[in-house]
Amino acid sequence: MTNPLLEPAGLPAFDRIRPDDVAPALDQVLAENLALLETVAETGTDWSTIVEPLEEAGDRLSRVWSPVRHLHSVADNEALRVVYEAALPRLTAYSNSFGQHRGLFAAYERLAAAPGFASEEPARRAAVEHALRDFRLSGIALSEPDQARFREISQRLSELGNRFSQNLLDATDAWSMTLAEARLAGLPPATRERAREEARRQGIEGAVIGLDGPTYLAVMTHAEDRELRRAVYEAWTTRASDCGPHAGRFDNTTLIEEILALRHELAGLLGFRSWAERQLEGRMARSADEVLGFLRDLARRSRPRAQAEYAELETFARDELDLDALEAWDLAWAAEKLRRARFDVSQEDLRPYFPADRVIEGMFEIARRLFDIRIEVRSDWAVWNDDVRTYEILRDGAPVGRFYLDLYARRHKRGGAWMDGCIGRRRIREGMQVPVAFLTCNFSGPVGDRPALLTHDEVTTLFHEFGHGLHHMLTQIEVADVAGISGVPWDAVELPSQFLENWCWQAEAIPLISGHWETGEPLPTALLDRLLAARNFQSALTMVRQLELGLFDFRLHHEYVPGGAESVRDLLQAVRDEVAVVQPPAFNRFENGFGHIFSGGYAAGYYSYKWAEVLSADAFSRFEETGVFDPQTGAAFLECILERGGSEPPAVLFRRFRGRDPDVSALLRHSGIEGEAGAAA
């Protein structure tokens, strides 16, 4: 029987992929690619004999590993986990074989030094320049003993990151609570019904809740039972730690220490003072001081406003909610009460007007108006779950992108929302390879006869991931290493995603994405006005929380000394003392679940969310000047940003679109925070 992971073309055969297929497919592709590497290193002389064969090799490996990695995130099981974990050290070793191959490095150096290379198209120049940089970051200049240590560390870091993620998933899935009906008071109808359904599935009385994202947010925001809020808060904030209901069972504490120590050692091998300095290679931010200054400047501007917002919440909680002390598990609940008192609007009021199908349809229409594309449903692709939807993007009748949309939370699916590449765009013998993306969220699904209804926050999340997807799929670059999101500096990659969120707040766009799920009635004008009026409710508190995370991450990877006198928690507290307005309880173990930096790609890069938000807010300000559906401005953003991928520096692309360097004033204005204008990046 043919191994579905080795089929050379088409989309992944998710209906036929089995865990037993993984190892044989990797065996074959890795062996073929390593043999090709030697051939290229020995005989490669130009683009067609160096880069193009390696692009094809990378595509072959991606077609094996991308669907496996994705299934591990969205449909995990024990058999898949075993083969996935077994594959990680092999893939790390393979990557190091490329990055530390001196013959291949010499081939790229010859290519860069060849007559006429300086006049090559930007995408080719960028791909070669990035490759030479990555050789250096892979230890090409190290002695053999240091290269061997580099390989050991790389392999161990891969294992530790996966274990961190697995512990967090297992800790999330392990917790549940059985509740009497009375304790569900205040929860949205969909949350209550899901809890009852879970109890029926288990054959017990009452209702059962878990720690999936939608349930956690619903309890923290709406549950009237204060002790229930506290129990859920404690379970969530102690996941994978030494505290809480599963204390020590899935503990990530020692993994964090080892990850940080190994990153520090690896940075030292490469000649950097810290992992943060290593990570800044190739990014828009030019130094650690620039990043720290950027974050602290935003904190200086926003913290006074955040303190005032918190003081107002404390007063409201005391005077109107009879809470003498505002605890961590009260914050979201009290804030929702205050939002309703001030603006007469809540996320649950809005939910009936944002059925998932209507939101998706309207989102596609917005993309059509902005970028002159059409998106059609496809029903003939294999998927990993019946809830998954599949679509094709057309321009002038021809397919330019394809994507899978997996919207709903379920067991054995990693929490959060993300976009990942499945297949990248590149020129092949048959023409152009069409890029394919995975778009994943964790919303509440349909309940009974009622369709999935989204909060406005969830609508914004969906637009965010769709923005990433458009960046991947609308690229016009034909060189794989710099097409789409490939080769885009980490601190600029959030620009398209955050940019697209703006249309969730435009009076001209909201009618396209809303309509009552039963009547089709548009969002009433009065409710729309209240939604827009509440846009910046507690925006400064949200700002300083993000700055807290960014500073903790960056200082952890720049200043923290593994094994030193200051612990990870000490540094986190120092950051909170500097910028935070709200201090969490002592049992909070946020860091043990901070997957962005310990198992994702955001180590020393969480600042990128705010950095890119400056870019996205300033980019959108051009639409505010010309009209939010102005086709010329949309075409300019498509041409200058979405189509160019990593082929040119993002600062160059931004200036081409905006006509100047980015300025922080648009972000402050959109956030409702007064501040002085100034260059940001």
PDB file of C-alpha atoms in Angstrom, residues 494-500 502-503 535 609-625 637 654 657-658 660 662-671:
ATOM      1  CA  GLU A 494       2.093  40.079  13.053  1.00  0.00           C
ATOM      2  CA  LEU A 495       1.536  43.136  10.835  1.00  0.00           C
ATOM      3  CA  PRO A 496      -1.001  41.600   8.397  1.00  0.00           C
ATOM      4  CA  SER A 497      -2.888  39.755  11.157  1.00  0.00           C
ATOM      5  CA  GLN A 498      -3.300  42.731  13.460  1.00  0.00           C
ATOM      6  CA  PHE A 499      -3.999  44.950  10.464  1.00  0.00           C
ATOM      7  CA  LEU A 500      -7.021  42.883   9.400  1.00  0.00           C
ATOM      8  CA  ASN A 502      -9.380  46.715  12.250  1.00  0.00           C
ATOM      9  CA  TRP A 503     -12.316  45.768  10.013  1.00  0.00           C
ATOM     10  CA  ARG A 535     -13.912  49.526  22.151  1.00  0.00           C
ATOM     11  CA  TYR A 609       2.952  41.792  19.174  1.00  0.00           C
ATOM     12  CA  LYS A 610       3.265  45.398  20.302  1.00  0.00           C
ATOM     13  CA  TRP A 611       6.024  46.217  17.805  1.00  0.00           C
ATOM     14  CA  ALA A 612       3.901  44.996  14.910  1.00  0.00           C
ATOM     15  CA  GLU A 613       0.794  46.635  16.348  1.00  0.00           C
ATOM     16  CA  VAL A 614       2.505  49.990  15.842  1.00  0.00           C
ATOM     17  CA  LEU A 615       2.987  49.026  12.191  1.00  0.00           C
ATOM     18  CA  SER A 616      -0.561  47.723  11.751  1.00  0.00           C
ATOM     19  CA  ALA A 617      -2.230  50.729  13.394  1.00  0.00           C
ATOM     20  CA  ASP A 618      -0.190  53.143  11.307  1.00  0.00           C
ATOM     21  CA  ALA A 619      -0.862  51.149   8.131  1.00  0.00           C
ATOM     22  CA  PHE A 620      -4.591  51.205   8.826  1.00  0.00           C
ATOM     23  CA  SER A 621      -4.478  54.953   9.376  1.00  0.00           C
ATOM     24  CA  ARG A 622      -3.966  55.302   5.622  1.00  0.00           C
ATOM     25  CA  PHE A 623      -7.346  53.586   5.123  1.00  0.00           C
ATOM     26  CA  GLU A 624      -8.847  55.999   7.634  1.00  0.00           C
ATOM     27  CA  GLU A 625      -7.656  58.775   5.345  1.00  0.00           C
ATOM     28  CA  PHE A 637      -1.287  47.080   0.869  1.00  0.00           C
ATOM     29  CA  PHE A 654       6.307  49.715   5.148  1.00  0.00           C
ATOM     30  CA  PHE A 657       3.192  51.605   1.514  1.00  0.00           C
ATOM     31  CA  ARG A 658       2.980  54.462   4.004  1.00  0.00           C
ATOM     32  CA  ARG A 660       7.328  57.308   5.758  1.00  0.00           C
ATOM     33  CA  PRO A 662       6.036  54.044  11.281  1.00  0.00           C
ATOM     34  CA  ASP A 663       4.788  56.248  14.086  1.00  0.00           C
ATOM     35  CA  VAL A 664       3.373  55.135  17.438  1.00  0.00           C
ATOM     36  CA  SER A 665       0.669  57.813  17.556  1.00  0.00           C
ATOM     37  CA  ALA A 666      -1.891  55.749  15.610  1.00  0.00           C
ATOM     38  CA  LEU A 667      -1.609  52.879  18.105  1.00  0.00           C
ATOM     39  CA  LEU A 668      -2.061  55.237  21.048  1.00  0.00           C
ATOM     40  CA  ARG A 669      -5.050  56.873  19.372  1.00  0.00           C
ATOM     41  CA  HIS A 670      -6.680  53.544  18.490  1.00  0.00           C
ATOM     42  CA  SER A 671      -6.120  52.429  22.098  1.00  0.00           C
TER      43      SER A 671
END
